[in-house]
Structures are given as structure tokens and as C-alpha cells.
mmCIF file of C-alpha atoms in Angstrom:
data_model
loop_
_atom_site.group_PDB
_atom_site.id
_atom_site.type_symbol
_atom_site.label_atom_id
_atom_site.label_comp_id
_atom_site.label_asym_id
_atom_site.label_seq_id
_atom_site.Cartn_x
_atom_site.Cartn_y
_atom_site.Cartn_z
ATOM 1 C CA UNK A 97 10.136 8.264 62.070
ATOM 2 C CA UNK A 98 11.520 11.506 61.593
ATOM 3 C CA UNK A 99 9.053 13.959 60.082
ATOM 4 C CA UNK A 100 10.055 16.452 57.651
ATOM 5 C CA UNK A 101 9.417 19.319 60.313
ATOM 6 C CA UNK A 102 11.863 17.732 62.501
ATOM 7 C CA UNK A 103 14.562 17.341 59.598
ATOM 8 C CA UNK A 104 14.433 21.408 58.911
ATOM 9 C CA UNK A 105 15.185 22.491 62.388
ATOM 10 C CA UNK A 106 18.191 20.021 62.842
ATOM 11 C CA UNK A 107 19.145 20.906 59.429
ATOM 12 C CA UNK A 108 19.108 24.488 60.372
ATOM 13 C CA UNK A 109 20.957 23.945 63.257
ATOM 14 C CA UNK A 110 23.789 22.692 61.681
ATOM 15 C CA UNK A 111 23.714 25.607 58.534
ATOM 16 C CA UNK A 112 23.577 27.945 61.654
ATOM 17 C CA UNK A 113 26.478 26.435 63.458
ATOM 18 C CA UNK A 114 28.724 26.981 60.882
ATOM 19 C CA UNK A 115 27.610 30.529 60.220
ATOM 20 C CA UNK A 116 25.620 29.985 57.348
ATOM 21 C CA UNK A 117 23.745 33.084 56.063
ATOM 22 C CA UNK A 118 20.449 33.888 54.350
ATOM 23 C CA UNK A 119 18.764 31.048 55.031
ATOM 24 C CA UNK A 120 15.555 30.506 53.529
ATOM 25 C CA UNK A 121 12.966 27.646 54.003
ATOM 26 C CA UNK A 122 10.803 27.240 50.932
ATOM 27 C CA UNK A 123 7.610 24.848 51.946
ATOM 28 C CA UNK A 124 6.836 23.159 48.815
ATOM 29 C CA UNK A 125 3.951 20.704 50.366
ATOM 30 C CA UNK A 126 1.050 22.458 48.205
ATOM 31 C CA UNK A 127 2.861 22.399 45.012
ATOM 32 C CA UNK A 128 2.079 19.827 42.414
ATOM 33 C CA UNK A 129 4.880 17.745 41.378
ATOM 34 C CA UNK A 130 7.930 19.557 43.789
ATOM 35 C CA UNK A 131 10.564 16.535 44.698
ATOM 36 C CA UNK A 132 10.339 17.455 48.135
ATOM 37 C CA UNK A 133 8.361 19.266 51.057
ATOM 38 C CA UNK A 134 10.560 21.828 51.561
ATOM 39 C CA UNK A 135 13.897 23.376 49.871
ATOM 40 C CA UNK A 136 16.302 24.943 52.776
ATOM 41 C CA UNK A 137 18.660 27.248 50.539
ATOM 42 C CA UNK A 138 21.505 29.380 52.440
ATOM 43 C CA UNK A 139 24.998 30.197 51.477
ATOM 44 C CA UNK A 140 28.731 30.040 52.409
ATOM 45 C CA UNK A 141 31.157 33.229 52.128
ATOM 46 C CA UNK A 142 33.948 30.690 50.529
ATOM 47 C CA UNK A 143 34.054 27.139 49.322
ATOM 48 C CA UNK A 144 35.854 26.009 52.732
ATOM 49 C CA UNK A 145 32.895 27.334 54.335
ATOM 50 C CA UNK A 146 30.281 25.759 52.102
ATOM 51 C CA UNK A 147 32.183 22.557 52.674
ATOM 52 C CA UNK A 148 31.611 23.390 56.215
ATOM 53 C CA UNK A 149 28.276 23.735 56.233
ATOM 54 C CA UNK A 150 27.365 21.000 54.318
ATOM 55 C CA UNK A 151 29.845 18.794 56.743
ATOM 56 C CA UNK A 152 28.179 19.868 59.693
ATOM 57 C CA UNK A 153 24.698 19.460 58.218
ATOM 58 C CA UNK A 154 25.389 15.735 57.866
ATOM 59 C CA UNK A 155 26.869 15.574 61.071
ATOM 60 C CA UNK A 156 23.835 17.271 63.194
ATOM 61 C CA UNK A 157 21.239 15.490 61.776
ATOM 62 C CA UNK A 158 23.278 12.092 62.084
ATOM 63 C CA UNK A 159 23.454 12.960 65.666
ATOM 64 C CA UNK A 160 20.314 14.399 66.345
ATOM 65 C CA UNK A 161 17.989 12.258 64.354
ATOM 66 C CA UNK A 162 19.540 9.021 63.209
ATOM 67 C CA UNK A 163 19.445 10.187 59.474
ATOM 68 C CA UNK A 164 21.578 9.826 56.546
ATOM 69 C CA UNK A 165 21.075 11.931 53.254
ATOM 70 C CA UNK A 166 20.182 9.699 50.232
ATOM 71 C CA UNK A 167 22.741 11.713 47.970
ATOM 72 C CA UNK A 168 24.882 14.912 47.973
ATOM 73 C CA UNK A 169 26.218 16.829 45.147
ATOM 74 C CA UNK A 170 28.838 19.381 44.326
ATOM 75 C CA UNK A 171 31.653 18.708 47.099
ATOM 76 C CA UNK A 172 34.916 19.101 45.376
ATOM 77 C CA UNK A 173 34.171 22.476 43.778
ATOM 78 C CA UNK A 174 32.111 23.638 46.719
ATOM 79 C CA UNK A 175 30.105 26.170 44.672
ATOM 80 C CA UNK A 176 26.584 24.634 44.854
ATOM 81 C CA UNK A 177 26.289 21.700 47.145
ATOM 82 C CA UNK A 178 23.100 19.780 47.538
ATOM 83 C CA UNK A 179 22.169 17.299 50.153
ATOM 84 C CA UNK A 180 19.526 15.093 49.672
ATOM 85 C CA UNK A 181 17.358 14.147 52.844
ATOM 86 C CA UNK A 182 14.430 12.937 50.664
ATOM 87 C CA UNK A 183 11.349 15.066 52.489
ATOM 88 C CA UNK A 184 14.254 18.359 52.727
ATOM 89 C CA UNK A 185 16.733 19.092 50.073
ATOM 90 C CA UNK A 186 19.238 21.186 51.622
ATOM 91 C CA UNK A 187 21.141 23.926 48.548
ATOM 92 C CA UNK A 188 24.160 25.623 50.030
ATOM 93 C CA UNK A 189 25.570 28.023 47.366
ATOM 94 C CA UNK A 190 28.647 30.639 46.864
ATOM 95 C CA UNK A 191 26.331 34.177 46.643
ATOM 96 C CA UNK A 192 27.221 34.472 43.244
ATOM 97 C CA UNK A 193 25.791 31.243 42.334
ATOM 98 C CA UNK A 194 23.039 31.552 44.561
ATOM 99 C CA UNK A 195 22.196 34.968 42.785
ATOM 100 C CA UNK A 196 22.812 33.351 39.527
ATOM 101 C CA UNK A 197 19.824 30.283 40.004
ATOM 102 C CA UNK A 198 17.732 32.069 42.259
ATOM 103 C CA UNK A 199 16.160 28.993 43.402
ATOM 104 C CA UNK A 200 13.856 30.871 46.001
ATOM 105 C CA UNK A 201 11.529 32.048 42.965
ATOM 106 C CA UNK A 202 11.636 29.046 40.793
ATOM 107 C CA UNK A 203 8.337 28.379 42.738
ATOM 108 C CA UNK A 204 6.319 31.377 43.031
ATOM 109 C CA UNK A 205 3.817 30.126 45.358
ATOM 110 C CA UNK A 206 5.601 28.613 47.598
ATOM 111 C CA UNK A 207 6.041 30.153 51.011
ATOM 112 C CA UNK A 208 9.468 31.257 51.888
ATOM 113 C CA UNK A 209 10.325 31.878 55.204
ATOM 114 C CA UNK A 210 13.784 33.384 56.071
ATOM 115 C CA UNK A 211 15.640 32.955 59.084
ATOM 116 C CA UNK A 212 17.709 35.898 60.585
ATOM 117 C CA UNK A 213 21.431 35.417 60.491
ATOM 118 C CA UNK A 214 23.364 34.746 63.646
ATOM 119 C CA UNK A 215 26.029 36.183 64.197
#
């Protein structure tokens, strides 16, 4: 069975493969009422890149772990794509949309891990 930690690693690998920036992992395991164990938040510089990141995340998780998301919303407009892997929610934003919604700070108590951008 795939663990949430394996999902986090596979998802971040997919994001980095398509040069997603500003990756933040929010650990929600200690938060009462959280809808997932982890949120992974990142951004792409254009709608095309947001879509490419979303596709790569799905492909990487399927190839590495044999898992598929239970849902994805936002594809088509590609301003904010949310992908639901049950224990892990992935949010891929355009920069201005990410700034507006500021998901990183929605749960003040959640420990945040920021990954360095890869060039």
C-alpha cells in the first residue's frame, strides 16, 4: 500500500520534472478536521506550464506507485489546478492566483517545508 510520504515524494518529483517553482509541503496530520494529510502547493509561470505540471504529476505517480488521483479540477483554465490523491492534495497555481488564495497560511499551525527551486 502506498503511504502518504511516498505520494509526497513522487508528486514533488513530477512537479520538479516540469520546472514547477515555489514548492511548499504543508503537513496537516496534526490539524483537526484537515481534509488530507498533506497539501503540496506550487506554481507554474503560464497556464500551459500549470497543465504540464498537472499531467506530469499524474504520470509520475501512476508510473512509480500505480496510483491515480480520485479527482482533478481546474484543468482547461489552468489558473489553479487541484489534484486529489485522498491523503495528499496537490495545488498548482499561476503566481497571482496563488498569492490571492495564500493556501500556505490557511492552516497557521501546519508545519511548512519549502523545497528549493531546481533550475
